[in-house]
Short mmCIF file of C-alpha atoms in Angstrom, two decimals:
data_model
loop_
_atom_site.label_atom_id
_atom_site.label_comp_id
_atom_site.label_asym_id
_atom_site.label_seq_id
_atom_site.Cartn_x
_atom_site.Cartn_y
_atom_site.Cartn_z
CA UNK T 815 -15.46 2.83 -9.63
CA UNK T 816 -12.63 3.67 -7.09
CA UNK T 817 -10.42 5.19 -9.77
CA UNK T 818 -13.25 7.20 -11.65
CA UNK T 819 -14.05 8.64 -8.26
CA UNK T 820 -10.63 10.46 -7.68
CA UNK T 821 -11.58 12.67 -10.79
CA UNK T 822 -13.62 15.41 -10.99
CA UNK T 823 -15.53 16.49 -8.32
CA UNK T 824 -15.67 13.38 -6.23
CA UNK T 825 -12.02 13.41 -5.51
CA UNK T 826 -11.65 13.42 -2.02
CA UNK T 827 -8.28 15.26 -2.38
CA UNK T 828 -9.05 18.27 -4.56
CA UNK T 829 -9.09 20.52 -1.46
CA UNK T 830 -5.39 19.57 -1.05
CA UNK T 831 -4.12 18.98 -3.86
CA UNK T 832 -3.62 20.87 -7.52
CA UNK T 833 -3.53 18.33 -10.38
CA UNK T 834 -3.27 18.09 -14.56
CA UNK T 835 -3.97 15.21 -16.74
CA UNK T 836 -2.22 15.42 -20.15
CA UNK T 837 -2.91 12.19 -22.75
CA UNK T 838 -0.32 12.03 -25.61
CA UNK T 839 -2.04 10.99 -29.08
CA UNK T 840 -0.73 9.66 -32.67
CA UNK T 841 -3.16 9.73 -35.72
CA UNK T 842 -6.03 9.89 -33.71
CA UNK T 843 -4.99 7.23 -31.02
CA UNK T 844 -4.16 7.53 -27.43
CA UNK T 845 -0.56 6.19 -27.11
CA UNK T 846 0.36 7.59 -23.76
CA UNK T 847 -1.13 9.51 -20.13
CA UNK T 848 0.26 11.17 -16.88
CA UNK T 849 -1.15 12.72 -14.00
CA UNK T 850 0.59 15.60 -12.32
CA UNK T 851 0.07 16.07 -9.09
CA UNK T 852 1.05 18.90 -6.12
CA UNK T 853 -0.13 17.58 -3.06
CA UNK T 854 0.27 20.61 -1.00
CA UNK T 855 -0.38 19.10 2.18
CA UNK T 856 2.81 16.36 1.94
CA UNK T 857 4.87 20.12 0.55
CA UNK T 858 3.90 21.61 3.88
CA UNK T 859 4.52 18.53 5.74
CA UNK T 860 7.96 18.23 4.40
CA UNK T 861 8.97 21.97 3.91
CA UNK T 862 9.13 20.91 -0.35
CA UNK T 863 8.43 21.85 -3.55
CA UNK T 864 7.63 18.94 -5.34
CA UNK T 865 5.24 17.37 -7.80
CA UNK T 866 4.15 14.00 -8.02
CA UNK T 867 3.54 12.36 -11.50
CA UNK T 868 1.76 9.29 -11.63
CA UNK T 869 -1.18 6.98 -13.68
CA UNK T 870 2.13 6.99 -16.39
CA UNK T 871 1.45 4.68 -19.08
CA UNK T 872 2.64 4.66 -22.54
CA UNK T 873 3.41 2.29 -25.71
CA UNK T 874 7.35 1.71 -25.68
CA UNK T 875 7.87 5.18 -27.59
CA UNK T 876 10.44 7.30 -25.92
CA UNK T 877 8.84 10.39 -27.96
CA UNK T 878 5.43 9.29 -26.51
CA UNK T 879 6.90 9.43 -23.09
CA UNK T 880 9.37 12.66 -23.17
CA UNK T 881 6.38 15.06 -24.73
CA UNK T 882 4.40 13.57 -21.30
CA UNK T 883 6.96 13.99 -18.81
CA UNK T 884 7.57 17.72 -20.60
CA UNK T 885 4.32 18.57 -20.46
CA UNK T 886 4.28 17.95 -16.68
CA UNK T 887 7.37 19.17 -15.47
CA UNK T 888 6.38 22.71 -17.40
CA UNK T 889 3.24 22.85 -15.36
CA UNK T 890 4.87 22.08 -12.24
CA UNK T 891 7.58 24.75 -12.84
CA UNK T 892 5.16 27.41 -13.51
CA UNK T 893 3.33 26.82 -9.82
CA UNK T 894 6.56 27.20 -8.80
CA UNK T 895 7.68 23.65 -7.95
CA UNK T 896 11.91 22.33 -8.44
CA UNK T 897 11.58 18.92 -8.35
CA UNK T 898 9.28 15.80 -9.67
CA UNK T 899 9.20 12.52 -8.09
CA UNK T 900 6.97 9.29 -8.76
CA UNK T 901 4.93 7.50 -10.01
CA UNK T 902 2.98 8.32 -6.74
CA UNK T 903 -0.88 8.99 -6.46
CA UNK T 904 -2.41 11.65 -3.99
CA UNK T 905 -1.42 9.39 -0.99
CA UNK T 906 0.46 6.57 0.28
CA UNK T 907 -3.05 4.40 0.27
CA UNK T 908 -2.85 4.83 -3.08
CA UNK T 909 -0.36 2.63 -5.90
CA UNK T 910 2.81 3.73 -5.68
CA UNK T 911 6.11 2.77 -7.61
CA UNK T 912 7.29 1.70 -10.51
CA UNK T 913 7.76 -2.74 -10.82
CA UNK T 914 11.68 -2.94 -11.84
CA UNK T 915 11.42 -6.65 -10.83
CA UNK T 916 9.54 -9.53 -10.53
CA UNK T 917 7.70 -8.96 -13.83
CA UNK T 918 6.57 -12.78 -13.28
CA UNK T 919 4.96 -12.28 -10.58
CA UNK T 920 1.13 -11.78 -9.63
CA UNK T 921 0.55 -8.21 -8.68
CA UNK T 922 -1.88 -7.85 -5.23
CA UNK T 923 -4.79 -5.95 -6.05
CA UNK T 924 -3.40 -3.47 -3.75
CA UNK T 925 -0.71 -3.00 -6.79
CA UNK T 926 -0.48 -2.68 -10.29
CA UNK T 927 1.45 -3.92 -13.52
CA UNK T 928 3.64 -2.36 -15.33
CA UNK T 929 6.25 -3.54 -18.18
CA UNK T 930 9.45 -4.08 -18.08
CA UNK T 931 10.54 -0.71 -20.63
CA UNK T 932 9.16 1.32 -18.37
CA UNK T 933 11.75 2.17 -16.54
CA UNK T 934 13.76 2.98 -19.51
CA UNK T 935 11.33 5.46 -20.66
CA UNK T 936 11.24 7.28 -17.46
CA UNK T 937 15.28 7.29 -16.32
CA UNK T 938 15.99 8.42 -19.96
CA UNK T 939 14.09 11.64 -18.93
CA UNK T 940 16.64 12.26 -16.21
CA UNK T 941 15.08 10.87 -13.13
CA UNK T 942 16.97 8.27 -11.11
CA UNK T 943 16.12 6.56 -7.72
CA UNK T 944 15.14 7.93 -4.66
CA UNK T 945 13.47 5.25 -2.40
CA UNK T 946 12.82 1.58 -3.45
CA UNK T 947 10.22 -0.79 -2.33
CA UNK T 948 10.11 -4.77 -1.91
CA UNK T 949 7.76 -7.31 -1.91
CA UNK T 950 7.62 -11.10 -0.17
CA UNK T 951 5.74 -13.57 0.18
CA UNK T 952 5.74 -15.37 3.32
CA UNK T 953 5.61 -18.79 4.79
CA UNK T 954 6.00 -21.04 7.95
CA UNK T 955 9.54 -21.97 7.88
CA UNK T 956 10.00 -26.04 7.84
CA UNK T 957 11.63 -25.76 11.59
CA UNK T 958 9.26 -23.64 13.08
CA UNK T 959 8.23 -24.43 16.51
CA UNK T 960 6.23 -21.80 17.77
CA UNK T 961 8.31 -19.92 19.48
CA UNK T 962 7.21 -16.36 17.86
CA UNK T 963 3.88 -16.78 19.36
CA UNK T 964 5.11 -18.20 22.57
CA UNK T 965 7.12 -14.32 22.70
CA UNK T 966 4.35 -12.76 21.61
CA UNK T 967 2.13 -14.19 24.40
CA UNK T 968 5.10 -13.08 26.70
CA UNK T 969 5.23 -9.66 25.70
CA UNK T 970 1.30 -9.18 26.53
CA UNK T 971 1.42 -10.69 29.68
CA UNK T 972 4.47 -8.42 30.80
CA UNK T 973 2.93 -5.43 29.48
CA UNK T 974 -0.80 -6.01 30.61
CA UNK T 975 -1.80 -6.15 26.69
CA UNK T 976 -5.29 -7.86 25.25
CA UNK T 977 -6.48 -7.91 22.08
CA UNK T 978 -9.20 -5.98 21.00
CA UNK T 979 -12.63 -7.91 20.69
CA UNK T 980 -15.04 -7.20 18.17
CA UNK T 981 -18.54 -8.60 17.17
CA UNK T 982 -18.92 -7.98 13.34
CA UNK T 983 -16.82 -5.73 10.87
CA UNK T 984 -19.18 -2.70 11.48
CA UNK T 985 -18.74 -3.01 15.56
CA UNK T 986 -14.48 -3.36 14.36
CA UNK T 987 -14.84 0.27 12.84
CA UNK T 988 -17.03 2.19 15.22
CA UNK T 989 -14.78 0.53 18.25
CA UNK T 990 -11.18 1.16 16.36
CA UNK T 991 -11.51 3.25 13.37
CA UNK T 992 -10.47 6.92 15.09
CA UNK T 993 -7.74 4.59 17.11
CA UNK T 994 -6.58 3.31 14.01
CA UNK T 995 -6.11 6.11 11.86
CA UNK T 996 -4.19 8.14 14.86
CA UNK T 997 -2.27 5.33 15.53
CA UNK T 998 -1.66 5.04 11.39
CA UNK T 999 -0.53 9.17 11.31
CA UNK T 1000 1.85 8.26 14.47
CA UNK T 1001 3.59 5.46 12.90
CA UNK T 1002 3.91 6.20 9.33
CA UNK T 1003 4.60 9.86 9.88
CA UNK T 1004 8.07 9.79 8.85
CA UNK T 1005 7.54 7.11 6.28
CA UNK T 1006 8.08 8.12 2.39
CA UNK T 1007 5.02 9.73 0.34
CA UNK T 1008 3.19 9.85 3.73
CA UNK T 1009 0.66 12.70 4.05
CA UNK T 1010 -1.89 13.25 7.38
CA UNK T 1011 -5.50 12.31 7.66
CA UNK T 1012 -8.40 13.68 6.55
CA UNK T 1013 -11.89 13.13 7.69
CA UNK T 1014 -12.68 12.40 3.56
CA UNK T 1015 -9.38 9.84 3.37
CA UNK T 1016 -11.00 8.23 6.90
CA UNK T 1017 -14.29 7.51 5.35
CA UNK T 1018 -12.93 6.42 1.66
CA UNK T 1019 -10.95 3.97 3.67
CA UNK T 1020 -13.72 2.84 6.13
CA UNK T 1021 -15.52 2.37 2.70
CA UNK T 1022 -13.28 -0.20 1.74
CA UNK T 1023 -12.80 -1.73 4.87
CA UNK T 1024 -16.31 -2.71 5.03
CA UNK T 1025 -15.78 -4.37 1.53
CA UNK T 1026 -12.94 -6.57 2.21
CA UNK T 1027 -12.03 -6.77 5.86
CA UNK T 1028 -12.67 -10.51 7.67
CA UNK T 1029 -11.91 -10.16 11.51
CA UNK T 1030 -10.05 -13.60 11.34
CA UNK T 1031 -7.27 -11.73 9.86
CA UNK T 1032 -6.86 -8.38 11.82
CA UNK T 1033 -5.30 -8.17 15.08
CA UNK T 1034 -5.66 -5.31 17.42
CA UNK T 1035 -3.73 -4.72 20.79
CA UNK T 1036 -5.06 -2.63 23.52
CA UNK T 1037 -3.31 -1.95 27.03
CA UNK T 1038 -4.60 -1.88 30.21
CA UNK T 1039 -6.50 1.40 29.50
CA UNK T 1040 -7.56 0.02 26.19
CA UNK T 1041 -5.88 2.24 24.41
CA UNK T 1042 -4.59 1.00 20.82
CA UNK T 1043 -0.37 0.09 20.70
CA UNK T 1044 -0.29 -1.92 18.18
CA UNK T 1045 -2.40 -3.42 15.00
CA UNK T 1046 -2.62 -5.56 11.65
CA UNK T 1047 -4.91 -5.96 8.76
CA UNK T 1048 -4.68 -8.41 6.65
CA UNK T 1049 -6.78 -9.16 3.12
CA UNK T 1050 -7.92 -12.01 1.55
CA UNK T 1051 -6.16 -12.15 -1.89
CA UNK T 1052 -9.07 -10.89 -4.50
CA UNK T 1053 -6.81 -10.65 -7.30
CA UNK T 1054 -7.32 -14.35 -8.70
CA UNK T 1055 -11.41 -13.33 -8.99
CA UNK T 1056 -10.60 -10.03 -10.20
CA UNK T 1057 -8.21 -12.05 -12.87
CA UNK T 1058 -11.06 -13.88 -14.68
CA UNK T 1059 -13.26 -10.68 -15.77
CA UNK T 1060 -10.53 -8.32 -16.29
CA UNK T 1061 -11.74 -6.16 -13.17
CA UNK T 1062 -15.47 -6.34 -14.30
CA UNK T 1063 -17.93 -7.30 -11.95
CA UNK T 1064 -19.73 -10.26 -13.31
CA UNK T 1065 -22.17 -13.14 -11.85
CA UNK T 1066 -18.61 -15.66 -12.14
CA UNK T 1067 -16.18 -12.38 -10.56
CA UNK T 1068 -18.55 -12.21 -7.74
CA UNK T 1069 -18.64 -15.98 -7.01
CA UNK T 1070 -15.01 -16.27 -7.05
CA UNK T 1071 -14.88 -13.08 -4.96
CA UNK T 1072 -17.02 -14.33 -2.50
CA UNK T 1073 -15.20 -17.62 -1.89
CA UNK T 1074 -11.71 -16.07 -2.17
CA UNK T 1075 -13.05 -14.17 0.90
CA UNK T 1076 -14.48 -16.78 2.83
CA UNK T 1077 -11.83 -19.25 2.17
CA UNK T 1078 -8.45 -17.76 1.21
CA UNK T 1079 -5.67 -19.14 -0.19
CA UNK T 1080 -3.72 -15.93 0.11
CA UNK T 1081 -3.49 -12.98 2.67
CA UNK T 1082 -2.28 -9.64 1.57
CA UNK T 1083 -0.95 -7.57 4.54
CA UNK T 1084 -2.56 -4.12 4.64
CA UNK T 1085 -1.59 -1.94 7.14
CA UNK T 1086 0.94 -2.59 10.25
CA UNK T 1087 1.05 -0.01 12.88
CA UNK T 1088 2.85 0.44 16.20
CA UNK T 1089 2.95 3.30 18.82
CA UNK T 1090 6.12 5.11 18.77
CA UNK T 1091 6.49 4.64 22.28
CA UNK T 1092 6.24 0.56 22.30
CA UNK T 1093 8.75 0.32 19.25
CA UNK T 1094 11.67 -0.94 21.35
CA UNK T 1095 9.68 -3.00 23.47
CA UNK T 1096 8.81 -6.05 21.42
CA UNK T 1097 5.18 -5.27 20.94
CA UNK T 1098 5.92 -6.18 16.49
CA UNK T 1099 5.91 -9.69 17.94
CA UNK T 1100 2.32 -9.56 18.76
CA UNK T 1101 1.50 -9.17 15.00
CA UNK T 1102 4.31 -10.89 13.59
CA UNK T 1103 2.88 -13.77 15.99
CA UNK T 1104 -1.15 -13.17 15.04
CA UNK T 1105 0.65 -13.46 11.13
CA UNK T 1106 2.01 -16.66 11.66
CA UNK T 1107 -1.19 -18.41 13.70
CA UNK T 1108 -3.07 -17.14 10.07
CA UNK T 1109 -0.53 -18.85 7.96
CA UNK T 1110 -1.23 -22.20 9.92
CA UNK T 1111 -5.00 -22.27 8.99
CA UNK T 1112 -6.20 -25.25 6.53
CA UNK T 1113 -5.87 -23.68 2.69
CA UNK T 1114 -3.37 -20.23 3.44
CA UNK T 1115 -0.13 -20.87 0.87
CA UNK T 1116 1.51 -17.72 2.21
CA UNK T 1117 0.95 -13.86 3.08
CA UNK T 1118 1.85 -11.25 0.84
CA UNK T 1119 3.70 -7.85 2.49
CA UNK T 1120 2.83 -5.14 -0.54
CA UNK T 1121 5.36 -2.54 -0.12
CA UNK T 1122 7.76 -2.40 2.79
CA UNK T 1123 10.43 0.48 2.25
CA UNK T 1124 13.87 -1.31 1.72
CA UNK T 1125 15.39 1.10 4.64
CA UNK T 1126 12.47 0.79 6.89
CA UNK T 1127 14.37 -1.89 8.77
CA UNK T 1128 11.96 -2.20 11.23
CA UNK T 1129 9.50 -3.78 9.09
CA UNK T 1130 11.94 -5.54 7.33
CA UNK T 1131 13.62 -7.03 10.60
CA UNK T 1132 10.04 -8.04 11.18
CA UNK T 1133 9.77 -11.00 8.75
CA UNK T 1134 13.17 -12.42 9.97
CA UNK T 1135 11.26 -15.28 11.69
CA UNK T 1136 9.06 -16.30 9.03
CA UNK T 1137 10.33 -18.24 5.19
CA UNK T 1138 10.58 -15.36 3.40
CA UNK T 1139 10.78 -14.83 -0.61
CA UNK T 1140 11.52 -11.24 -1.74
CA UNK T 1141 10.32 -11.42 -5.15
CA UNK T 1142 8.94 -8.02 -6.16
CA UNK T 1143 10.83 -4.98 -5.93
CA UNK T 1144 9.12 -0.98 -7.10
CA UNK T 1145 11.02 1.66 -6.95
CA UNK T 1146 10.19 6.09 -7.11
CA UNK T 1147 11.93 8.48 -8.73
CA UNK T 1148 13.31 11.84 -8.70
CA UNK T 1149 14.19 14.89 -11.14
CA UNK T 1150 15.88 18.40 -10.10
CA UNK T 1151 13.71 20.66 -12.00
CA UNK T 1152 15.47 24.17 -11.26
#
């Protein structure tokens, strides 16, 4: 239901974004799709003139996938774009990047699958890499002996920090969900495939907050003037339910669903944010110490991150403390067009 809603009218992003969807067909049967996409906003942002491709899938044909990619890149060039990069969708709250590793892996349901040829199909249409993701999993190490959330207990006492209270998941969003998202454009504004808020992106996401969000797994820090400096939001892992019915909802999805949320065995981290102006001042701890009192509850295995740019090193320094397995790796490319 999600996907079918960014098409056609319902797609919160049409008033931002131009788009084309080409499907490539042999003897009557789909073999391939793409997605172009010029989101004009993250142009603007970024003073570019780019298009995204994305939703690429194809049989292992490199015909199938060259007439796609062609077909693409020609449309971009004639609204007057030079370069193509991807897969990406509309935003960065969207799947993004291609698997290149860990093809034995579960994918979150944040993610997606792809094989292994994939890669070979798109590089052999000139694109190469321009950022690359990872993936962990994380544990507590053997030796740990709380010391992270000793720190982080330190670093809100020196700087007059509290965590946020909240009755139920609908007093979480009326409390925190303008904080959040402010807090979300500060942080991640210089991050890759990044574009701003809009009030239709707020409410899509508030949509699926109220879905999947349990309060025993988000952590938000206020200051003295209860202003937001620092938050995380963590899921519990769906993808096992979603597993048995092949993404359909059905009487046994929904009872697996239902006690995947209520007792987890798995936590996929959603979103990490931190003010700008507490970066330097130890105020990750808080989370990275919230993280690790979740991992000690009766029945988590281990946290998932999702993406973490390999170059953001401030998110990557962040899981120093913890045991950490990088086991996925997704990676976007880029073409010159003119």
């Amino acid at each position: 239901m999600d996907e079918r809603n960014l098409f056609g009218s319902k797609n919160i992003y049409n008033d931002c974004c131009d788009t084309v969807y080409y499907g490539a067909y042999r003897n009557d049967r789909m073999v391939g799709r793409i997605m172009g996409i010029i989101q004009k906003a993250a142009n603007e942002k970024n003073g570019e003139k780019r298009v995204r491709f994305g939703r690429f899938d194809s049989i292992d044909d490199q015909a199938v996938s060259d007439a796609l990619f062609k077909a693409v890149e020609g449309w971009a060039v004639s609204k007057g774009m030079d370069t193509a990069h991807g897969p990406l969708g509309f935003s960065d709250l969207e799947r993004e990047g291609l698997l290149i590793e860990g093809f034995d892996q579960m994918s979150t349901y944040e993610e997606q699958y792809n094989y292994p040829y994939y890669q070979k199909l798109i590089e052999a249409n000139g694109y190469v890499k321009e950022v690359d993701w990872t993936e962990s999993k994380l544990t507590v190490p053997e030796d740990y002996d709380g010391g992270l959330e000793k720190l982080g207990d330190f670093v809100m006492k020196r700087y007059k920090l509290h965590i946020g209270p909240a009755k139920d998941v609908s007093d979480f969003i009326k409390k925190y969900g303008d904080g959040l998202f402010d807090l979300i454009d500060k942080s991640y504004d210089k991050l890759y495939g990044t574009v701003p808020f809009t009030t239709a992106m707020k409410r899509q996401m508030i949509s699926g907050f109220k879905f999947i969000v349990d309060l025993r797994y988000v952590a938000v820090v206020q200051d003295e003037h209860d202003r937001i400096v620092c938050f995380g939001i963590c899921f519990p892992s769906i993808v096992e339910a979603l597993r048995c019915s092949d993404g359909h909802i059905t009487p046994r999805m929904l009872l697996k669903f239902l006690k995947a949320k209520k007792h987890p065995r798995v936590l996929d981290l959603g979103l990490v944010g931190v003010d700008p102006e507490f970066a330097n001042m130890g105020i990750s701890a808080i989370f990275s110490a919230a993280l690790m009192r979740m991992l000690r509850e009766d029945g988590i295995e281990y946290a998932e991150t999702n993406l973490n740019l390999e170059d953001n090193y401030d998110i990557q320094n962040l899981w120093k403390r913890f045991g950490r397995q990088v086991h996925k790796r997704r990676r976007a490319f880029v073409k010159k067009l003119v």
